Coordinates of C-alpha atoms and ligand atoms in Angstrom, one line a residue:
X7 CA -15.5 14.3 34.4
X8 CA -14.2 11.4 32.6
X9 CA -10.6 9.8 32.4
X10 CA -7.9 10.2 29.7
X11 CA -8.4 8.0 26.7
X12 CA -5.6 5.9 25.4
X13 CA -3.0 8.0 24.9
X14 CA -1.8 6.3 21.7
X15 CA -4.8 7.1 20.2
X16 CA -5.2 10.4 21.8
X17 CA -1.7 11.5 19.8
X18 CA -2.9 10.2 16.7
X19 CA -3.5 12.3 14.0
X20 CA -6.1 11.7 11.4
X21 CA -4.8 10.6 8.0
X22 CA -3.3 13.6 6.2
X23 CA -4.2 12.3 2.6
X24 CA -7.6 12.6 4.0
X25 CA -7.2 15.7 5.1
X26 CA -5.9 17.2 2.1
X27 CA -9.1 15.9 0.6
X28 CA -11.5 16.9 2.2
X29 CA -10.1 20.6 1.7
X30 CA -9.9 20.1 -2.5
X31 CA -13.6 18.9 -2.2
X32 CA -14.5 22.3 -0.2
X33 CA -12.7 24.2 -2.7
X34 CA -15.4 24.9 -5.8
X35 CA -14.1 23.3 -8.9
X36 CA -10.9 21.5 -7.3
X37 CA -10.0 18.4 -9.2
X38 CA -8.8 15.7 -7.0
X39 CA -5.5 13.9 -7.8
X40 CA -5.0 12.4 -4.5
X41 CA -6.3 9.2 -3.2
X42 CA -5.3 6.1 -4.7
X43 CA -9.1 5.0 -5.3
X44 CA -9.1 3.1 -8.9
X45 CA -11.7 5.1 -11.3
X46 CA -13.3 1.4 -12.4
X47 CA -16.0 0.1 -11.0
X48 CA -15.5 -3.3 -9.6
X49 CA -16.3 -5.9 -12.7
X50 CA -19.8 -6.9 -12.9
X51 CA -18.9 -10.6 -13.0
X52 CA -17.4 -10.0 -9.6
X53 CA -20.5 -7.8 -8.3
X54 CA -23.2 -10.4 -10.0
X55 CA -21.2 -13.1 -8.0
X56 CA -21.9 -11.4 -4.3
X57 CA -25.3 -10.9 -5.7
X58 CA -26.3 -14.6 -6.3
X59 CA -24.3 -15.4 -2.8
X60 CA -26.4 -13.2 -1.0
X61 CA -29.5 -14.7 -3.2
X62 CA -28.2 -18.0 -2.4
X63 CA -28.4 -17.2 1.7
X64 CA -25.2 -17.3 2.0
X65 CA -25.7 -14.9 5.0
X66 CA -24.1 -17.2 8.1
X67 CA -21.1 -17.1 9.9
X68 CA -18.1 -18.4 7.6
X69 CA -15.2 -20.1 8.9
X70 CA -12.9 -17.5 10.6
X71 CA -10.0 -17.3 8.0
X72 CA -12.3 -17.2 5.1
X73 CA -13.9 -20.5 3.6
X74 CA -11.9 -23.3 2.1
X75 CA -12.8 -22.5 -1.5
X76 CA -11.3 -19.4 -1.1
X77 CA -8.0 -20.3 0.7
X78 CA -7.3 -23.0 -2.3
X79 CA -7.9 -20.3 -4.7
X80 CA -5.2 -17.8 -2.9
X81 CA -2.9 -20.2 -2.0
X82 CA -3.4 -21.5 -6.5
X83 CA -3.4 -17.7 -7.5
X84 CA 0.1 -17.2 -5.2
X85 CA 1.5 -20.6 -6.6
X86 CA 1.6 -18.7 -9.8
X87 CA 3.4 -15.7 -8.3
X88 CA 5.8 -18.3 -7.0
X89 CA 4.9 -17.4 -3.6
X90 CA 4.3 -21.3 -1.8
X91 CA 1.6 -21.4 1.0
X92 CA -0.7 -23.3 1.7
X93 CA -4.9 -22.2 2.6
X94 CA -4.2 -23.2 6.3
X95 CA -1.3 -20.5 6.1
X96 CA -3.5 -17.8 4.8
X97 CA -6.3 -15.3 6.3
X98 CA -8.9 -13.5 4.1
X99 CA -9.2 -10.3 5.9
X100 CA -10.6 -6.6 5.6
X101 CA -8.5 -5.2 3.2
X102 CA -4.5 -5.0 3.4
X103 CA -5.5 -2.8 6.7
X104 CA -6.4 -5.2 9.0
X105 CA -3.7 -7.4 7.9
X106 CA -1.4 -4.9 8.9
X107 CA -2.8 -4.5 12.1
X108 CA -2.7 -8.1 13.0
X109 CA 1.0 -8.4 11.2
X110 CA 2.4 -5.7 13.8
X111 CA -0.1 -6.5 16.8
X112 CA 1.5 -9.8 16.7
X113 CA 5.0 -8.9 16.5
X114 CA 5.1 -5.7 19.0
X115 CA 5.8 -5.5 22.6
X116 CA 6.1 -2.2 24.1
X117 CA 8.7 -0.1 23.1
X118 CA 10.1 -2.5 20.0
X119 CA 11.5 -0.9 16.7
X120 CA 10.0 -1.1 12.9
X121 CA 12.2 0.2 10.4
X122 CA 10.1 1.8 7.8
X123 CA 12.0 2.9 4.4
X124 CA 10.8 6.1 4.0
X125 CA 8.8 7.7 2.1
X126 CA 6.1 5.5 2.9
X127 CA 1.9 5.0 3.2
X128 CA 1.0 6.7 6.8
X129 CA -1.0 3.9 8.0
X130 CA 2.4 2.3 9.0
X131 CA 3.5 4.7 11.3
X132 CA -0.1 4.9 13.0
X133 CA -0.2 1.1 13.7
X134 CA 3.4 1.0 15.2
X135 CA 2.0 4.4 17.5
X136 CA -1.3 2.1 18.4
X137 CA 0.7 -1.0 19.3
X138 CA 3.1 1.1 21.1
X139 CA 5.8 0.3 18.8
X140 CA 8.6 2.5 17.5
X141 CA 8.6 3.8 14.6
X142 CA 12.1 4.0 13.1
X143 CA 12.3 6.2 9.0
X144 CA 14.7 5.3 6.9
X145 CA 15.5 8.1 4.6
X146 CA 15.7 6.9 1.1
X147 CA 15.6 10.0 -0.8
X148 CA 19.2 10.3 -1.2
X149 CA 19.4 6.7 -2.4
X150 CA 17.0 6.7 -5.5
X151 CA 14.2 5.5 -2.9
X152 CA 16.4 2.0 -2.4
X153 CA 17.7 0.8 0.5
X154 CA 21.2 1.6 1.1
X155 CA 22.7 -1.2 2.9
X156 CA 25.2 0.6 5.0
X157 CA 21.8 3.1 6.7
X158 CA 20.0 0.0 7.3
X159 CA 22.9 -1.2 8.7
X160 CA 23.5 1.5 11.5
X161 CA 19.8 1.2 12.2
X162 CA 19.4 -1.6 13.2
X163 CA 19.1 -1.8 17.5
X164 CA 18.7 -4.5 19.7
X165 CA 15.2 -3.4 19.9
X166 CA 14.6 -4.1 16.0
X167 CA 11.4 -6.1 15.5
X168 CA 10.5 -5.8 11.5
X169 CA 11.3 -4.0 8.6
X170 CA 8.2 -3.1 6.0
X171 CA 9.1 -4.0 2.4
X172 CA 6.4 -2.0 -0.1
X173 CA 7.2 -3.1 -3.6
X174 CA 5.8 -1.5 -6.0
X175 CA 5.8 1.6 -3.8
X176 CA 3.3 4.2 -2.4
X177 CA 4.1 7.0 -2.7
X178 CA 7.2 6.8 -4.6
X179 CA 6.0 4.0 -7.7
X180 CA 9.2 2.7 -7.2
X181 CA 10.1 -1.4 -7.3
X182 CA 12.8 -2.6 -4.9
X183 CA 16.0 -3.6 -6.9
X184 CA 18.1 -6.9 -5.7
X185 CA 20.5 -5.0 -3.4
X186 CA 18.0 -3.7 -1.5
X187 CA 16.3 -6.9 -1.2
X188 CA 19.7 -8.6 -0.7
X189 CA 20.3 -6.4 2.2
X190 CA 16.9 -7.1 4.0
X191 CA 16.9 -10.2 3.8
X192 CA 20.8 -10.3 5.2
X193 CA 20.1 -8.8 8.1
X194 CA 16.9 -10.8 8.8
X195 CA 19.2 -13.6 9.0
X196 CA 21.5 -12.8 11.1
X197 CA 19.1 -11.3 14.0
X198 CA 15.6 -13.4 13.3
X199 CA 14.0 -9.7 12.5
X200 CA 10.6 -9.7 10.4
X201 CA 9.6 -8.5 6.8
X202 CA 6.5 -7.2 6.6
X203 CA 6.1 -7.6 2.7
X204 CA 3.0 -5.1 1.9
X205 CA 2.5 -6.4 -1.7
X206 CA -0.9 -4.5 -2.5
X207 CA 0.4 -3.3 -5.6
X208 CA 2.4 -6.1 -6.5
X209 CA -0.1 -6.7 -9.8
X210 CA 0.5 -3.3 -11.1
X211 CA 3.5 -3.6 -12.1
X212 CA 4.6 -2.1 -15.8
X213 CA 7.3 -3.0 -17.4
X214 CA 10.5 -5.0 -15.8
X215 CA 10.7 -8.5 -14.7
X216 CA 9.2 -8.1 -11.5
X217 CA 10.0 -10.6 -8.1
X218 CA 8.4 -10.4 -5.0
X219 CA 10.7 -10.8 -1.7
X220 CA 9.5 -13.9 -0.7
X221 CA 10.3 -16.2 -3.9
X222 CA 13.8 -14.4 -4.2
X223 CA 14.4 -15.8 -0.3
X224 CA 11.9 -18.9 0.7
X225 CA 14.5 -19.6 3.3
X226 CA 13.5 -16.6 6.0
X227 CA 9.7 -17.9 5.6
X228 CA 9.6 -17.9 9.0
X229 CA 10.4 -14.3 9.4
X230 CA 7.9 -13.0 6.0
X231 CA 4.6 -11.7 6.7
X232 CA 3.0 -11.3 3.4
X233 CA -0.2 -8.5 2.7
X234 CA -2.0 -8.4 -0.1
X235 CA -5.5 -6.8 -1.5
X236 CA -8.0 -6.9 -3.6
X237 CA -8.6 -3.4 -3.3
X238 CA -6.3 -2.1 -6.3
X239 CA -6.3 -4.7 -8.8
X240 CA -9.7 -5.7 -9.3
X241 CA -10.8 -2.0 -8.2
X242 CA -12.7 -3.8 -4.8
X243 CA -11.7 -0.8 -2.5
X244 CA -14.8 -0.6 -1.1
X245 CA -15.4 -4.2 -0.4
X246 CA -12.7 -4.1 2.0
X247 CA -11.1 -7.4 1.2
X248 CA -7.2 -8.3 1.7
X249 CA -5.7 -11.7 2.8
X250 CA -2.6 -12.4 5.3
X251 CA 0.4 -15.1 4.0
X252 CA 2.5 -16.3 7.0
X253 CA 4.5 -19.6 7.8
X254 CA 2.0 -21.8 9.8
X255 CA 3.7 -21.3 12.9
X256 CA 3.5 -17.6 12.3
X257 CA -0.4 -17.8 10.9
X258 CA -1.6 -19.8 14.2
X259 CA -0.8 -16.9 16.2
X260 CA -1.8 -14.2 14.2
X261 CA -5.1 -15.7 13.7
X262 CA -6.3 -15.1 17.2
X263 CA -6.1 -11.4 16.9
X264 CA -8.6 -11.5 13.6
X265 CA -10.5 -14.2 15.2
X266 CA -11.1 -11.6 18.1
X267 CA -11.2 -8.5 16.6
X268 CA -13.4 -9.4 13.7
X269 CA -14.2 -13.0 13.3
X270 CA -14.3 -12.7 9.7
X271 CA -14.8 -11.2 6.4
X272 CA -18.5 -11.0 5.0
X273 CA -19.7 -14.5 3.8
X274 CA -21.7 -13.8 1.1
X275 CA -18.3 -12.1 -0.7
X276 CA -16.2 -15.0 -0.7
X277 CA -17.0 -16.3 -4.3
X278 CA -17.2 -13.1 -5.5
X279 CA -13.2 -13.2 -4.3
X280 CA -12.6 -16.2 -6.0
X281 CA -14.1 -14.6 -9.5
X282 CA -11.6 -11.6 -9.1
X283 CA -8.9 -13.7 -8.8
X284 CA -9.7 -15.5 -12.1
X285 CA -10.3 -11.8 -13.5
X286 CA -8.4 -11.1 -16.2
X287 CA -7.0 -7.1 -15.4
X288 CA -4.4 -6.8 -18.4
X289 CA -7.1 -3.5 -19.2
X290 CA -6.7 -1.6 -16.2
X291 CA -3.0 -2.1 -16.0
X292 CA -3.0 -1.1 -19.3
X293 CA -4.4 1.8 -18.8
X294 CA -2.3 2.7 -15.8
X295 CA 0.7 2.3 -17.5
X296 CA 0.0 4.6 -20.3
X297 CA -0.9 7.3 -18.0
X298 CA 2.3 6.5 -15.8
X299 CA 4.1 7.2 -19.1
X300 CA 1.7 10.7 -20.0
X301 CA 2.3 12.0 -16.3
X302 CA 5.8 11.3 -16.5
X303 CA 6.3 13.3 -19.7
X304 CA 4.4 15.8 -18.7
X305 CA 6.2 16.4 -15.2
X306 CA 9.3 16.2 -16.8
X307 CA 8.1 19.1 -19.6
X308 CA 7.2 20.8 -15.9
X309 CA 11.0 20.8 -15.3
X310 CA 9.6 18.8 -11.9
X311 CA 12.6 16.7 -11.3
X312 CA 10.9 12.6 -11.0
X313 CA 11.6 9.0 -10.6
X314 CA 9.7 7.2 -13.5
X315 CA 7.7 5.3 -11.5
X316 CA 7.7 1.2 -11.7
X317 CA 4.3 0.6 -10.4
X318 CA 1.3 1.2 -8.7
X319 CA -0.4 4.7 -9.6
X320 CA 1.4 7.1 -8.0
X321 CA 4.0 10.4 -9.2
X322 CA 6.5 11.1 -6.8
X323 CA 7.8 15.0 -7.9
X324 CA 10.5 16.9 -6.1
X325 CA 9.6 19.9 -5.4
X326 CA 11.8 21.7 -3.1
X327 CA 13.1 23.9 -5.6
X328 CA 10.3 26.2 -4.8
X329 CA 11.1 27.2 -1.2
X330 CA 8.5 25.6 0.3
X331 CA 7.2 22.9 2.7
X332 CA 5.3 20.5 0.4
X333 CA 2.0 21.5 3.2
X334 CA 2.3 24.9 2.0
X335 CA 2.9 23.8 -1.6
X336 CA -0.1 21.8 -1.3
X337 CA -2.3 24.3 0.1
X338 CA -1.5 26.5 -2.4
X339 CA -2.3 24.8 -5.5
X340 CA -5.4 23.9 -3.9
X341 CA -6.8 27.5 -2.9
X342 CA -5.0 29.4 -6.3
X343 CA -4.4 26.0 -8.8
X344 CA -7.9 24.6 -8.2
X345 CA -6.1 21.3 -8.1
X346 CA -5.0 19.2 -5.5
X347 CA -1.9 16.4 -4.7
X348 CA -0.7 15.1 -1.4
X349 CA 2.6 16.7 0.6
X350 CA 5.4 14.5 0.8
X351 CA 5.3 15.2 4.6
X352 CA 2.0 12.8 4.7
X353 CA 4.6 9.9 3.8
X354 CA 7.3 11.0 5.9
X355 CA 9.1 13.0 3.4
X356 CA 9.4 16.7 2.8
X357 CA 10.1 18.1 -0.2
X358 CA 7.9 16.5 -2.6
X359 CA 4.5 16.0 -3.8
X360 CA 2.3 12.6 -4.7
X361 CA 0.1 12.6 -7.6
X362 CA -2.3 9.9 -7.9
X363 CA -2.9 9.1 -11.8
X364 CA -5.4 6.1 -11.4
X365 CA -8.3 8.7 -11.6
X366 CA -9.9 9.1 -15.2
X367 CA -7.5 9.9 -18.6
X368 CA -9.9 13.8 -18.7
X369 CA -9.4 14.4 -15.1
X370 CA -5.7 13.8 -15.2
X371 CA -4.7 16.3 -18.5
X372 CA -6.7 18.8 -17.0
X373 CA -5.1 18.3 -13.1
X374 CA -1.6 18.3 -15.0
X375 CA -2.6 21.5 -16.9
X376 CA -3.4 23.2 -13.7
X377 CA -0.5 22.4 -12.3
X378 CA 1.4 23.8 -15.1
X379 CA 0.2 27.0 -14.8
X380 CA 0.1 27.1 -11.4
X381 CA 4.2 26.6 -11.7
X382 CA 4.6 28.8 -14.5
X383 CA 3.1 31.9 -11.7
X384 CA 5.4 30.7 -9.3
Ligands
PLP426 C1 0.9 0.5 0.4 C2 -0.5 0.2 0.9 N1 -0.8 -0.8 1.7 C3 -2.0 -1.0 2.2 C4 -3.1 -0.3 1.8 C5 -4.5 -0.6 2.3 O1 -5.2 -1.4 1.4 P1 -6.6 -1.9 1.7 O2 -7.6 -1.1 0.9 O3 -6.5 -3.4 1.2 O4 -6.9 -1.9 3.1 C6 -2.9 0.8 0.8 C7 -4.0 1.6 0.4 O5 -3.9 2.7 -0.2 C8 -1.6 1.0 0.4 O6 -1.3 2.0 -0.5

């Protein structure tokens, strides 16, 4: 016999992006255009860097929010974003992820409500479901994936903790424009509510003047929780490195639960962070942005209605003209299209599909080839 786990963890589900995944990889031949894993391999300054710190014996216990080298060279590298915080208002952490966590651990009480403009990534909705939060969508689709200030208006309950601002966007590639900024940040006035600003992608960003919420509103920097990662823009996923930006009040708080939940990042990656910052990555966004162009094109030539994505590396199509549940759509193009994208439904959205396009320029004509044909037998 043994007693129930927790049942927030027990009603879980495991990521579907994963999911979908692993099924393209059992299917012979699939190509993969679904996780949003950059095709570079981390810059061999960067890895050479970790190389001579672990040479060095740089092997001990850091300091719990990352060394003091480090937090300058954040809080420098944000000065230049116009984002103002200072290293003791910072936390190196392991990746945007556990920033997350410790953003919404340190907000929730039971049965408090996150408003989540949806489509959005997953791992949202899981965190709020592990803290025993609420998880409150609010449909963009109809509103050209902005916030419409009138639905986040009615939304918004007694019980209303934190919004989560995702700008550039996964899935949709889509940058928040100033009304649906002006609107956040309106409400978090008048009721003290958080933003959770996830700003992982704000460096892959392609054409338009681009601001992040908390220059445009320095004010509510008590109420801003800022997330960020090296994983996309220095292509560091696996090194599973992020930092958290917080008022100090906020930061001292927040703190404990990294303190106790992992004491800290790896020591012997810290310079290695500080070379990535100083990494110069006008090549990869480069790169992005010209396939963000050739997907959109093609999708278009598809007769796939699309947003043209902003930023980040993702393809948002709609694809509900063919009568089915983007699950089934999915599984389909896997098993007769040998290639494979995420269902809308993963982000909260039905209807549509996400194409990744960070994966190599060959593997991308070919996915979008497939899926041509796989349309054209629909
Ligand atoms: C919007 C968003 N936030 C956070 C993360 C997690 O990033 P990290 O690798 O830093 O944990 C991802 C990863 O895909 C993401 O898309």
């Amino acid at each position: 016999m043994r007693l129930p786990l927790n049942s927030a963890v027990n009603n879980l589900q495991l990521s579907g992006i994963r999911q979908f995944t692993n099924l393209a990889k059992q299917t012979e031949g699939c190509i993969l255009l679904t996780l949003g894993e950059p095709e570079f391999d981390t810059p061999q300054h960067i890895c050479e860097a970790a190389i001579q710190s672990l040479q060095a014996g740089d092997t001990h216990y850091p300091p719990n929010n990352g060394q003091e080298y480090l937090l300058q060279a954040l809080s420098a590298y944000e000065k230049k974003n116009s984002l103002f915080y200072e290293p003791e208002e910072i936390i190196v952490t392991c990746g945007a992820t556990e920033a997350l966590f410790m953003a919404f651990m340190g907000i929730l009480e039971q049965g408090d409500e996150v408003i989540i403009p949806t489509p959005a990534f997953g791992l949202y909705e899981s965190i709020i479901t592990l803290c025993r939060g609420v998880y409150r969508s609010l449909d963009t689709r109809q509103s050209q994936f902005q916030i419409d200030s009138e639905q986040l208006r009615g939304m918004v309950t007694p019980k209303t903790k934190a919004i989560v601002l995702t700008s550039p966007n996964n899935p949709t590639g889509c940058v928040y424009n100033k009304q649906s900024f002006d609107i956040v940040a309106e409400i978090s006035e008048k009721t003290g509510i958080y933003i959770i600003c996830d700003d992982v992608y704000s460096q892959l960003v392609y054409d338009d003047q681009f601001t992040r919420f908390v220059s445009s509103y320095p004010h509510l920097r008590e109420n801003i929780i800022v997330v960020n990662s090296f994983s996309k823009p220095y292509a560091m996923t696996g090194w599973r490195l992020g930092w958290l930006m917080a008022d100090k009040s906020v930061k001292q708080q927040l703190q404990k639960i990294h303190q106790y939940n992992v004491v800290s990042v790896n020591s012997f990656v810290q310079e290695a962070c500080v070379k990535a910052l100083d990494t110069d990555v006008s090549f990869m966004r480069s790169t992005y942005s010209r396939r963000r162009d050739f997907v959109y094109q093609r999708l278009c030539e598809m007769g796939l209605e699309v947003n043209y994505p902003k930023g980040a590396f993702y393809a948002f199509p709609n694809i509900q003209k063919f009568g089915m549940s983007s699950e089934e759509f999915c599984t389909r193009l896997i098993e007769e299209g040998k290639v494979a994208l995420v269902p809308g439904s993963c982000f909260g959205a039905q209807g549509y599909v996400r194409l990744s396009y960070c994966c190599a320029d060959k593997i991308l004509e070919e996915g979008l080839q497939r899926l041509e044909k796989f349309l054209s037998n629909l």
